[in-house]
mmCIF file of C-alpha atoms in Angstrom:
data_model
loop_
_atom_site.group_PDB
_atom_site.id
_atom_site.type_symbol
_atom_site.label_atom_id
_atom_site.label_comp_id
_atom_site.label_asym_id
_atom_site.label_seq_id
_atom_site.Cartn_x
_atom_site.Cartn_y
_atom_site.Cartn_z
ATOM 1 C CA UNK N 1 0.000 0.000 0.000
ATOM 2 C CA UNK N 2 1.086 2.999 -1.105
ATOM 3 C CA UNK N 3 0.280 5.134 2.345
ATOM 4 C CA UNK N 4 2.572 2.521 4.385
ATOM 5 C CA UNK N 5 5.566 3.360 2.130
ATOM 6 C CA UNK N 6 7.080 6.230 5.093
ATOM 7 C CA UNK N 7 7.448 2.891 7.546
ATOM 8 C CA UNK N 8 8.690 0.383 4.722
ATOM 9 C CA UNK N 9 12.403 -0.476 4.881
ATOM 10 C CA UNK N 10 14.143 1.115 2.221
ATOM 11 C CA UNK N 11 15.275 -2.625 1.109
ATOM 12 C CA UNK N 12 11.164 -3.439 0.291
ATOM 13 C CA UNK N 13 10.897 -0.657 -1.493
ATOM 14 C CA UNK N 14 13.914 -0.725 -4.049
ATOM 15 C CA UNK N 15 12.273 -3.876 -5.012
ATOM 16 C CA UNK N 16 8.849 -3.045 -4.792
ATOM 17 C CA UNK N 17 9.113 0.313 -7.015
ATOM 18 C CA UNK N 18 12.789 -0.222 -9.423
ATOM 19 C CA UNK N 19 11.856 3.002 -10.336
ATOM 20 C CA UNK N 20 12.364 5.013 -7.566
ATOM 21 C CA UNK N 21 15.847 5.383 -8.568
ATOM 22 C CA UNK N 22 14.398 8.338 -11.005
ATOM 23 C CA UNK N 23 13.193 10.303 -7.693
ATOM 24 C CA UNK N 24 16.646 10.546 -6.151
ATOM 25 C CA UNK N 25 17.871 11.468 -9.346
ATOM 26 C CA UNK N 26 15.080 13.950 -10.082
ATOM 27 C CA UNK N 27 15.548 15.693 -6.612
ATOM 28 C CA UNK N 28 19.371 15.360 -6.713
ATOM 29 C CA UNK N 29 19.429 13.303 -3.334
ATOM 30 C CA UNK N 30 21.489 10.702 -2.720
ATOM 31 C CA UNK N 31 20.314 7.248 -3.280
ATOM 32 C CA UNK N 32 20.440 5.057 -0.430
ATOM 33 C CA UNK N 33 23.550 3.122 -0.025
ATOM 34 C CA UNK N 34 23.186 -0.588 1.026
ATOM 35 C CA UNK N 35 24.102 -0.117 4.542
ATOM 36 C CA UNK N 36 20.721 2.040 4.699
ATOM 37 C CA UNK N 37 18.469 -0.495 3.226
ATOM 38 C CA UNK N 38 17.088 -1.786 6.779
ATOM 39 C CA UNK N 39 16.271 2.308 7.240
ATOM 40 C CA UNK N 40 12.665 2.993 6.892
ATOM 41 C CA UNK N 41 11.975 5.141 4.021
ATOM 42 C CA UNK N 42 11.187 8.163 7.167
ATOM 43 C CA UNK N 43 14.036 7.141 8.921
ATOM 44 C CA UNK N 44 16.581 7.871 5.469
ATOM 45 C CA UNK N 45 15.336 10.943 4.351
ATOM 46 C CA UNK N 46 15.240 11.928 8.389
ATOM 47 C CA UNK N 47 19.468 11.005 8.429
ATOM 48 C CA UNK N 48 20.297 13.284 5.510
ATOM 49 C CA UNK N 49 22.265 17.001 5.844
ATOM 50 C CA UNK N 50 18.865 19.458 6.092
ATOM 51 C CA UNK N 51 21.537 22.477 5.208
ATOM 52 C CA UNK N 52 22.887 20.380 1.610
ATOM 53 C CA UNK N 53 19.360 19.770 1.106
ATOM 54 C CA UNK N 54 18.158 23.394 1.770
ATOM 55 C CA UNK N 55 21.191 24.654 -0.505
ATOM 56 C CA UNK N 56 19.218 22.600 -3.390
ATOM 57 C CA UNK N 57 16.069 24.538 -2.299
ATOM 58 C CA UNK N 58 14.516 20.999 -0.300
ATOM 59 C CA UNK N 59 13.082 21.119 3.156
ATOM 60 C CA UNK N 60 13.180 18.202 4.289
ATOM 61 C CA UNK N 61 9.828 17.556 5.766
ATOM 62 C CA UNK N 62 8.351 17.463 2.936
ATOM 63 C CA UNK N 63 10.946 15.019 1.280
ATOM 64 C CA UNK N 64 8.808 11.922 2.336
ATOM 65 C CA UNK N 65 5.663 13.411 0.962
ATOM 66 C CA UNK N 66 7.200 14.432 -2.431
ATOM 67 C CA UNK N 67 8.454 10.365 -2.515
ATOM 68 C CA UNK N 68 5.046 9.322 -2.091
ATOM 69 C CA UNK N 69 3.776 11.113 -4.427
ATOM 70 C CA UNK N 70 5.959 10.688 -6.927
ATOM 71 C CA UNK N 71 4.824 6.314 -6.348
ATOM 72 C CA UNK N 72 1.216 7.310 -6.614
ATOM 73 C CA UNK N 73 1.965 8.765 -9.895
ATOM 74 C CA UNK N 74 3.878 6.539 -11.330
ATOM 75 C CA UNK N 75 1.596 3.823 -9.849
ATOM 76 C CA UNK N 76 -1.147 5.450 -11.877
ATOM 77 C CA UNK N 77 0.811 5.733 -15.148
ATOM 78 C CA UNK N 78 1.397 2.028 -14.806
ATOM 79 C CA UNK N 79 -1.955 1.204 -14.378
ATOM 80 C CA UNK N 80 -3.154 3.295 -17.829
ATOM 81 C CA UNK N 81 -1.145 1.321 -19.930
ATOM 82 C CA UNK N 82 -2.750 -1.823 -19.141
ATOM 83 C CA UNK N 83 -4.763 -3.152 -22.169
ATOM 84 C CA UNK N 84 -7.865 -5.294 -22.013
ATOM 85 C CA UNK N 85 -8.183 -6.855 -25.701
ATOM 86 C CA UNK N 86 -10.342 -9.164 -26.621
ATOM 87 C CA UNK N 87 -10.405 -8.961 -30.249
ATOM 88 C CA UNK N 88 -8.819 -7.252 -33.539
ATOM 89 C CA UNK N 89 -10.886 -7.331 -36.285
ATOM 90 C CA UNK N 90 -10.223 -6.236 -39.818
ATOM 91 C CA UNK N 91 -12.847 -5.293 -42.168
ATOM 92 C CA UNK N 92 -11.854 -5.084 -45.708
ATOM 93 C CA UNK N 93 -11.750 -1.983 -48.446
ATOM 94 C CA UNK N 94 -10.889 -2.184 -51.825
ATOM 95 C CA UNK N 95 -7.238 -3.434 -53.572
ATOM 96 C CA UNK N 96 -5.245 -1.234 -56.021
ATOM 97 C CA UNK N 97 -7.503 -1.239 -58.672
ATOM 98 C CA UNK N 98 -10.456 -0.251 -56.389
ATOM 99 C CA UNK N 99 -11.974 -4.242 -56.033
ATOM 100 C CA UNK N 100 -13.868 -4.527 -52.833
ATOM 101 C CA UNK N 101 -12.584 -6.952 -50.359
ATOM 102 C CA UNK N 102 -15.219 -8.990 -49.069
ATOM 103 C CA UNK N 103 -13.936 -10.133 -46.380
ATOM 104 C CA UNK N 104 -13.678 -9.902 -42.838
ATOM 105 C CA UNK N 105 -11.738 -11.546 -40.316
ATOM 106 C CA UNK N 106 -11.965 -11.574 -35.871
ATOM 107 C CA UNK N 107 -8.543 -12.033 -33.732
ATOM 108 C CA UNK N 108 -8.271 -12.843 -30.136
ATOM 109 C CA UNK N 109 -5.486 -13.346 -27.900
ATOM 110 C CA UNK N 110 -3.516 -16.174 -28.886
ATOM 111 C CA UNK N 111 -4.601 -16.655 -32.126
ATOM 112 C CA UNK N 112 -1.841 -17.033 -35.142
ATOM 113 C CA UNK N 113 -2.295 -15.536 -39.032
ATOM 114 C CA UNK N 114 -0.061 -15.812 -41.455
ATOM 115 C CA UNK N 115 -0.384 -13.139 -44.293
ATOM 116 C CA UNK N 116 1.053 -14.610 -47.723
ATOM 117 C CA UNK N 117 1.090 -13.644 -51.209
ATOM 118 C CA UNK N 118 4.299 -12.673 -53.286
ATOM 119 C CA UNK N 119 6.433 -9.762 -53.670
ATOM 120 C CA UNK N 120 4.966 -6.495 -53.634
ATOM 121 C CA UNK N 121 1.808 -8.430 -53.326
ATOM 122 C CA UNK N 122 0.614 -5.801 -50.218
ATOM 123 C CA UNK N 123 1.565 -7.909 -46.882
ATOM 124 C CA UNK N 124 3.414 -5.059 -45.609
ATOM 125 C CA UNK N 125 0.361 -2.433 -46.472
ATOM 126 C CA UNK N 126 -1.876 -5.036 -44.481
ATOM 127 C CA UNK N 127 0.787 -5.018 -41.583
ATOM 128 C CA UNK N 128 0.567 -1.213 -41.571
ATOM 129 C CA UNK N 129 -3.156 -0.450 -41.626
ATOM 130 C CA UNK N 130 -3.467 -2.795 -38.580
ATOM 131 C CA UNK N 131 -0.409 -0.861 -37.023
ATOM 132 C CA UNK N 132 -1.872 2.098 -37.538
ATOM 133 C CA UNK N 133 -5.521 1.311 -36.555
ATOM 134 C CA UNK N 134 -6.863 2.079 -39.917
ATOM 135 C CA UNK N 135 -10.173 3.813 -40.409
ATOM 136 C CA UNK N 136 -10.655 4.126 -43.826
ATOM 137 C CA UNK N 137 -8.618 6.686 -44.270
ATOM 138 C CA UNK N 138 -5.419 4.662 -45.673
ATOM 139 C CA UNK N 139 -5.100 3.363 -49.213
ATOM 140 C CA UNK N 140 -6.716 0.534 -49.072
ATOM 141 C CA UNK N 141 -9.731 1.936 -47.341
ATOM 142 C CA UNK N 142 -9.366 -0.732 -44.646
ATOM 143 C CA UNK N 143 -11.100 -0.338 -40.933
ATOM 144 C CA UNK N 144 -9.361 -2.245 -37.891
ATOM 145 C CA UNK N 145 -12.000 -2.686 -34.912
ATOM 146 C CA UNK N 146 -10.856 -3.202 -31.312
ATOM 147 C CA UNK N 147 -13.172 -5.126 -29.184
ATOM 148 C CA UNK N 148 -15.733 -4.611 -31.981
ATOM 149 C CA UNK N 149 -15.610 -1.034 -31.514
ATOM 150 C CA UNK N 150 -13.560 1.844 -33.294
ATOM 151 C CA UNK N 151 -10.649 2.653 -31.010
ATOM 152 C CA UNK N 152 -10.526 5.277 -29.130
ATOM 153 C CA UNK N 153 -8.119 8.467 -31.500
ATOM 154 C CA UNK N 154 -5.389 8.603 -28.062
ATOM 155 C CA UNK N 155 -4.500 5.015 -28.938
ATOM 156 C CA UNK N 156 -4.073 5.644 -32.752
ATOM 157 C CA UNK N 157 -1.586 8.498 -32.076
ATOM 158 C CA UNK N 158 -0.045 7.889 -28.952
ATOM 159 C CA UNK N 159 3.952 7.783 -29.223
ATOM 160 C CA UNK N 160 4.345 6.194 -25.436
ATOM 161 C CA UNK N 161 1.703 3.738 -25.442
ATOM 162 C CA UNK N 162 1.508 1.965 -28.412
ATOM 163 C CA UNK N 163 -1.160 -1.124 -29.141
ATOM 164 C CA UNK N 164 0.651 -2.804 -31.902
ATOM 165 C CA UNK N 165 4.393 -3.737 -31.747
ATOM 166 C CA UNK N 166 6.055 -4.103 -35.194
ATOM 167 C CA UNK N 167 9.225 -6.507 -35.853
ATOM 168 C CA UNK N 168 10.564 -5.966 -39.289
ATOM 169 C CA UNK N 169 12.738 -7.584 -41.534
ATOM 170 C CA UNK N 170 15.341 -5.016 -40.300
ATOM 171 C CA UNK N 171 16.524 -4.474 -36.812
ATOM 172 C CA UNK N 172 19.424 -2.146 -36.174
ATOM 173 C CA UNK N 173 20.115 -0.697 -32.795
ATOM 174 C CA UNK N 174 21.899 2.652 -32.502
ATOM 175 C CA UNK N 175 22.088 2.917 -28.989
ATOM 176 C CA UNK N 176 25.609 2.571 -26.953
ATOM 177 C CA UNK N 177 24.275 0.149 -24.807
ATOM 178 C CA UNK N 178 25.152 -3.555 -23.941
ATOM 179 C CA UNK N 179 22.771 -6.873 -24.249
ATOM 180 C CA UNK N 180 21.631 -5.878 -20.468
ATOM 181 C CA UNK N 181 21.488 -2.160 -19.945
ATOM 182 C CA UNK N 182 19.373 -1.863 -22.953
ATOM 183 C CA UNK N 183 16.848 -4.747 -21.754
ATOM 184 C CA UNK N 184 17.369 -2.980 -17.761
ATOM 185 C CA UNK N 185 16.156 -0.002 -19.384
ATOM 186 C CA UNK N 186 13.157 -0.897 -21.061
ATOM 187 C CA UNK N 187 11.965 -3.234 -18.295
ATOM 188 C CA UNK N 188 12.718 0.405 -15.623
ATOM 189 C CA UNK N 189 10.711 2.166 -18.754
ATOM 190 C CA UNK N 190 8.040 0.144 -18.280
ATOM 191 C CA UNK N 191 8.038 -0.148 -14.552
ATOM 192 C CA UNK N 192 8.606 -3.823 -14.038
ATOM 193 C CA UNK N 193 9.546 -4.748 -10.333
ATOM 194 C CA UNK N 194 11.198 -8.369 -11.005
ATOM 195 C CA UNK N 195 13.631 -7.121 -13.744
ATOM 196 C CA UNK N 196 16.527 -9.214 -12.563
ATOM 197 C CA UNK N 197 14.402 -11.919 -13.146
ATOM 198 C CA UNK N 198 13.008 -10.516 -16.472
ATOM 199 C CA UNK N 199 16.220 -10.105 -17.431
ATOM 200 C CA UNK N 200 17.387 -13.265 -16.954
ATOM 201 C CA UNK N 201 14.342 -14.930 -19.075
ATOM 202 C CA UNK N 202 14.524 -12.930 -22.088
ATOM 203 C CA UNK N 203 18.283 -13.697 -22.666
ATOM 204 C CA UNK N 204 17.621 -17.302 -22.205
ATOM 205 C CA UNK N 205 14.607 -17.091 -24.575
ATOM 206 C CA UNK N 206 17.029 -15.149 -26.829
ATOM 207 C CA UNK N 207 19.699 -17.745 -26.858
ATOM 208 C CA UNK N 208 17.303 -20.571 -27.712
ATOM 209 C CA UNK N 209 16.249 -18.188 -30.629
ATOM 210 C CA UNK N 210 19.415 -17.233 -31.775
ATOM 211 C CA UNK N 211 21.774 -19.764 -33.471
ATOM 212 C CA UNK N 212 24.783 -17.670 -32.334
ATOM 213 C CA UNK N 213 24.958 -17.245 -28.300
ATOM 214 C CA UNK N 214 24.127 -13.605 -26.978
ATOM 215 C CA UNK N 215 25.846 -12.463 -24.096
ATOM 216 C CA UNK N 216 24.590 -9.843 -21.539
ATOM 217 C CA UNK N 217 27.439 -7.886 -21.915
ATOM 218 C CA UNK N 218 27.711 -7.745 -25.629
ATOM 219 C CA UNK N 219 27.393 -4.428 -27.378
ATOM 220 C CA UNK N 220 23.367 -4.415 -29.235
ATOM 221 C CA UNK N 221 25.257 -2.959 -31.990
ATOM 222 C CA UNK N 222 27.108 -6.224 -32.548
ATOM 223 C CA UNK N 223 24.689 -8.426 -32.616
ATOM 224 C CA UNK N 224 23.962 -9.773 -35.850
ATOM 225 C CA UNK N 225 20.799 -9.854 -37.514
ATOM 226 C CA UNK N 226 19.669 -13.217 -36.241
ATOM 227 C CA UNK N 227 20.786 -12.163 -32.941
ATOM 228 C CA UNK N 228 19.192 -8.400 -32.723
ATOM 229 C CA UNK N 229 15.705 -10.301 -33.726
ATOM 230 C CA UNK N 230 15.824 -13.314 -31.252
ATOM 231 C CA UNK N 231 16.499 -10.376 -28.507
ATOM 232 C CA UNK N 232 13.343 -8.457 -29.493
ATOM 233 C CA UNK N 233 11.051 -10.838 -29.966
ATOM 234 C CA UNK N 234 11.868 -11.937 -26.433
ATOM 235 C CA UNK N 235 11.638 -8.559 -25.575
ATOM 236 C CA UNK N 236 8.680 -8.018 -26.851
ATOM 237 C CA UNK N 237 7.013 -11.051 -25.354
ATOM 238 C CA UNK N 238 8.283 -10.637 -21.900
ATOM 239 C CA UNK N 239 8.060 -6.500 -21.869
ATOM 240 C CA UNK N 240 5.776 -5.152 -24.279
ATOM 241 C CA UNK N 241 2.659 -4.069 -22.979
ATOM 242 C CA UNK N 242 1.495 -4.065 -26.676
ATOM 243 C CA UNK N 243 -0.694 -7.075 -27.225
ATOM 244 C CA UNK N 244 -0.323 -7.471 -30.878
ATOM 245 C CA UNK N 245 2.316 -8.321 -31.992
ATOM 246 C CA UNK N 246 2.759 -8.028 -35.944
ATOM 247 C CA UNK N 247 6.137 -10.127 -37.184
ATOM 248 C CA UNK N 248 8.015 -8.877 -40.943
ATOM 249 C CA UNK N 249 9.482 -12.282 -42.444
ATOM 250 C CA UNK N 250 10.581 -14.373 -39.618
ATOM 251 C CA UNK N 251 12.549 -16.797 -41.827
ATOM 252 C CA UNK N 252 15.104 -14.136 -42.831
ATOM 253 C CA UNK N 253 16.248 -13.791 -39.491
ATOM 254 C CA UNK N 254 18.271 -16.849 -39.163
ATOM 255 C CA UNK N 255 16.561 -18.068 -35.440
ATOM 256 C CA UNK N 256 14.332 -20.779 -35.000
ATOM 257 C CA UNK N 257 10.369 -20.071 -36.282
ATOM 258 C CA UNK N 258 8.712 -22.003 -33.648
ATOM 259 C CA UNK N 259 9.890 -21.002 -30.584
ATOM 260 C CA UNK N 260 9.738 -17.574 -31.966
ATOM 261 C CA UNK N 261 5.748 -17.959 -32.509
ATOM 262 C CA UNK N 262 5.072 -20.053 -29.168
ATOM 263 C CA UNK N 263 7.070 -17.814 -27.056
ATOM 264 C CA UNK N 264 4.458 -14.995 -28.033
ATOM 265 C CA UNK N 265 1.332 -17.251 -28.230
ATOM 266 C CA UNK N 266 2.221 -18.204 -25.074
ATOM 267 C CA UNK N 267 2.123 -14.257 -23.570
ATOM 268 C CA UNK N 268 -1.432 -13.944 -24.544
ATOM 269 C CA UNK N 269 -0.255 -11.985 -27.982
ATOM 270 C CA UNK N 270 -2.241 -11.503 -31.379
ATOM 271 C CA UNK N 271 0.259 -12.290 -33.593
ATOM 272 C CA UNK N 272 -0.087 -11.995 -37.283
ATOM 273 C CA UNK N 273 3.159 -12.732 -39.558
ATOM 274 C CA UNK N 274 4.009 -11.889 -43.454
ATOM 275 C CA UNK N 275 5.577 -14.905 -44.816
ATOM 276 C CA UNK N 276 6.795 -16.253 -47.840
ATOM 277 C CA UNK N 277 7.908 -19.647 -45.722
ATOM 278 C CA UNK N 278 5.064 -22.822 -46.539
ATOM 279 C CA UNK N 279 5.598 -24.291 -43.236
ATOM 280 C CA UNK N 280 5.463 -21.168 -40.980
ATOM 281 C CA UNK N 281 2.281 -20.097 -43.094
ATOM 282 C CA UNK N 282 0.879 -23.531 -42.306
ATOM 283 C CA UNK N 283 1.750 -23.539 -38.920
ATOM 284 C CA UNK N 284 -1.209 -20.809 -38.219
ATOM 285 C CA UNK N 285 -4.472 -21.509 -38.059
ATOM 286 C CA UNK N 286 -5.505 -19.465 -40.765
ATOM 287 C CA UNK N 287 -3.746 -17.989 -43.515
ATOM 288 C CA UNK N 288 -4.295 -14.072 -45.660
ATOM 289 C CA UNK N 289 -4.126 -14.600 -49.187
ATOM 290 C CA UNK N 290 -2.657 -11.107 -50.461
ATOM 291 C CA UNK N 291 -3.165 -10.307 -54.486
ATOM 292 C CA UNK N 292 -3.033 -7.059 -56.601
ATOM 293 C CA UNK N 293 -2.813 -4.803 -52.476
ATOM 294 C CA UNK N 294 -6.016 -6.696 -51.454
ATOM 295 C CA UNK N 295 -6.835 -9.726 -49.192
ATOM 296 C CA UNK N 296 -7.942 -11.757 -52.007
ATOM 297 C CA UNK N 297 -9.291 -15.098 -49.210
ATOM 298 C CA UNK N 298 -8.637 -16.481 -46.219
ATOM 299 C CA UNK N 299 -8.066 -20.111 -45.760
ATOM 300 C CA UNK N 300 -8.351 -22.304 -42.730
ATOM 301 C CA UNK N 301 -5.513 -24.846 -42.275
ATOM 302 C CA UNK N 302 -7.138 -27.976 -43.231
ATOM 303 C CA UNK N 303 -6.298 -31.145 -41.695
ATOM 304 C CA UNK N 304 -4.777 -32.555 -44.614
ATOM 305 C CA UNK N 305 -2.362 -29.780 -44.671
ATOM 306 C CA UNK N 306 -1.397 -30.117 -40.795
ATOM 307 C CA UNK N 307 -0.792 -34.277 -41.436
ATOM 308 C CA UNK N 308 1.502 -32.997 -43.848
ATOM 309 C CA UNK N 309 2.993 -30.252 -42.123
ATOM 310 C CA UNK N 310 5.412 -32.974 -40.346
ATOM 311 C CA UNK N 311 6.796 -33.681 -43.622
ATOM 312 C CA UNK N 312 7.643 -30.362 -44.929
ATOM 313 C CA UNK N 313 9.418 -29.203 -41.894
ATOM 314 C CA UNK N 314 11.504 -32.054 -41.945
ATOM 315 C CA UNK N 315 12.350 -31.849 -45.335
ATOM 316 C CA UNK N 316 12.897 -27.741 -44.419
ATOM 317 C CA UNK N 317 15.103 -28.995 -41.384
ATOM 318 C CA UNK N 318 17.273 -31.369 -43.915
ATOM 319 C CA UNK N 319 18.114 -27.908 -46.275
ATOM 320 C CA UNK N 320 18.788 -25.885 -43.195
ATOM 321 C CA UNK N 321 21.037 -28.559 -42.455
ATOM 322 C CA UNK N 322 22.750 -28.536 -46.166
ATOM 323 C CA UNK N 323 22.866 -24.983 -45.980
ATOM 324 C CA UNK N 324 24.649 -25.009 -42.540
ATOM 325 C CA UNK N 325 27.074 -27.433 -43.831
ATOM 326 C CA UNK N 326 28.051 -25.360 -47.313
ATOM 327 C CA UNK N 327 28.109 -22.075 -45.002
ATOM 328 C CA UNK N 328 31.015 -23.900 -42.543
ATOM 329 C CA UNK N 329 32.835 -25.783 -45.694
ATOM 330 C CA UNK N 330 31.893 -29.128 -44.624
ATOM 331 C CA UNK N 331 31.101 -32.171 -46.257
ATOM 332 C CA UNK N 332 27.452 -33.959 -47.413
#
C-alpha cells in the first residue's frame, strides 16, 4: 500500500518500485547506499544534511511526501497502460484497382495468421493499416475494430503507449548500450519490479532463438541480424505491454520459427506474420491470401495440410542442415 511506504524499509521498497531510482535522481538526493536499506523510508530521508538539502532549495519535511507522491503517480501511469483486448478485427476496403474486399476476419489473444502472397503483393500495407488502426482513411480503405468497436483516436496516435508492436525484416540498434542495460532499461521504462528476473528470461529465450549465443554484456550494436531479432522478440514477449504483436518475415532472421511464434502465443499476444515460408504459413491456423494490395481469401488450415505439415518441416530442417554445412565448408 502505497500510504505505508514512510514505515517500509528502504530494502522493500527498491524492489517493490525499481523506479524510484528516477526520484533521487530527479531531486538530486542521494540514493540510499546498502548499509541504509534496513532504514525505513522516514528514517533515510530523516538522516540526511537538512543544510545540503536546503542549498538545493529541499526542506526536508516534505521530502517523504514528495516520494510518495511521486509512487502514486507513477503507480497510476502504470496502471493506464494496461490493455484489455479481446479482439482485432479487420474489415476489408478495396485493392489497387479499387476491387472490394469482401472479407472480414476476428482475432483474439492467442490466435496465429499468417499473411502470404508474393512480392509487392501488399503484406506489408496489411501489416501497416493494422499498425496504424486504420479507419478508412489509408489506401486501401481498410477499418481495424478493437473489441468490436472503433478505437478510441489517443490510442491511434499515442507515441508512449503503443497497441501494436512491429518486428521488421530489419533491426538495427543505434544505442551505446550492452545486451543488459538496454533490456534494464526498457523493463525500468516500463516499470517492471522483477527485472533481474526478467532479465534473466529474455536472454535465455534469446539464446534458444538465436543460433549464435548472446551475451549480456555484448554491445546491441554487434549483434547480428539473427541475434538483434531473437532479442526483441523476447523482448517483446516478456516486456511489451502491446498485445499485438505483428512479425516482418521471420525466416530471414536466421533463429528458429517455432519457438519464436510459441514464445508470443504463449504471452497472450495476437500475432499476425508476413511470410513467404510454406511451413510457418501452415503452422497458423488461418492464412491471408494477399493479391493485386487486397486480401484476395482467407483459408483455414485444413487437416490434410497439418498431417503434412510434419513432412515439410523435416524436409525444411534437412536444407537448413545442407545450408549449414556449405556455409562452414563441410562435407554432405
Amino acid at each position: 500500500m502505497i500510504n505505508a511506504i514512510p514505515n517500509e524499509k528502504i530494502d522493500k521498497i527498491i524492489k517493490s518500485y525499481p523506479y524510484c531510482r528516477d526520484f533521487f535522481e530527479a531531486m538530486v538526493v542521494d540514493y540510499p547506499p546498502k548499509n541504509k536499506y534496513q532504514l525505513t523510508v522516514k528514517e533515510y530521508f530523516d538522516s540526511l544534511d537538512s543544510y545540503e538539502l536546503k542549498l538545493k532549495g529541499i526542506e526536508q519535511e516534505n521530502l517523504v511526501s514528495l516520494f510518495v507522491s511521486f509512487l502514486e503517480n507513477m503507480e497510476e501511469r502504470q496502471k493506464s497502460v494496461q490493455w484489455n483486448i479481446e479482439s482485432l478485427t479487420i474489415i476489408g476496403g478495396q485493392n489497387k484497382y479499387g476491387e472490394r474486399e469482401n472479407v472480414s476476419i476476428c482475432l483474439k489473444p492467442g490466435d496465429v495468421v499468417s499473411i502470404v502472397g508474393p512480392t509487392g503483393s501488399g503484406k506489408s500495407r496489411l501489416l501497416g493499416d493494422i499498425e496504424w488502426l486504420a479507419q478508412g482513411d489509408t489506401p486501401t480503405k481498410r477499418k481495424i475494430l478493437i473489441n468490436g468497436t472503433i478505437p478510441p483516436q489517443s490510442w491511434r496516435f499515442s507515441i508512449e503507449h503503443k497497441l501494436v508492436a512491429q518486428l521488421s525484416q530489419n533491426m538495427n540498434f543505434v544505442m551505446d548500450l550492452s545486451v543488459e542495460e538496454f533490456i534494464k532499461m526498457h523493463g525500468e521504462s516500463r516499470m517492471i519490479s522483477d527485472i533481474e528476473e526478467k532479465t534473466r528470461l529474455i536472454l535465455e529465450k534469446a539464446n534458444e532463438l538465436a543460433g549464435e549465443e548472446i551475451s549480456l554484456d555484448t554491445p546491441v550494436t554487434a549483434l547480428s541480424g539473427g541475434q538483434s531479432r531473437a532479442l526483441m522478440i523476447a523482448d517483446t514477449a516478456f516486456l511489451s505491454s502491446s498485445p499485438i504483436v505483428l512479425i516482418d518475415e521471420i525466416e530471414n532472421a536466421g533463429i528458429d520459427r517455432k519457438i519464436a511464434i510459441s514464445l508470443l502465443v504463449t504471452n497472450e499476444k495476437i500475432v499476425l506474420i508476413a511470410t513467404h515460408d510454406p511451413v510457418l504459413a501452415l503452422s497458423a491456423e488461418r492464412r491471408m491470401v494477399i493479391k493485386n494490395g487486397g486480401i484476395e481469401k482467407i483459408i483455414e488450415t485444413s487437416r490434410n495440410e497439418k498431417e503434412h505439415l510434419h513432412e515439410l518441416e523435416a524436409l525444411n530442417q534437412k536444407l537448413m542442415n545442407y545450408r549449414e554445412i556449405l556455409r562452414t565448408g563441410g562435407s554432405f
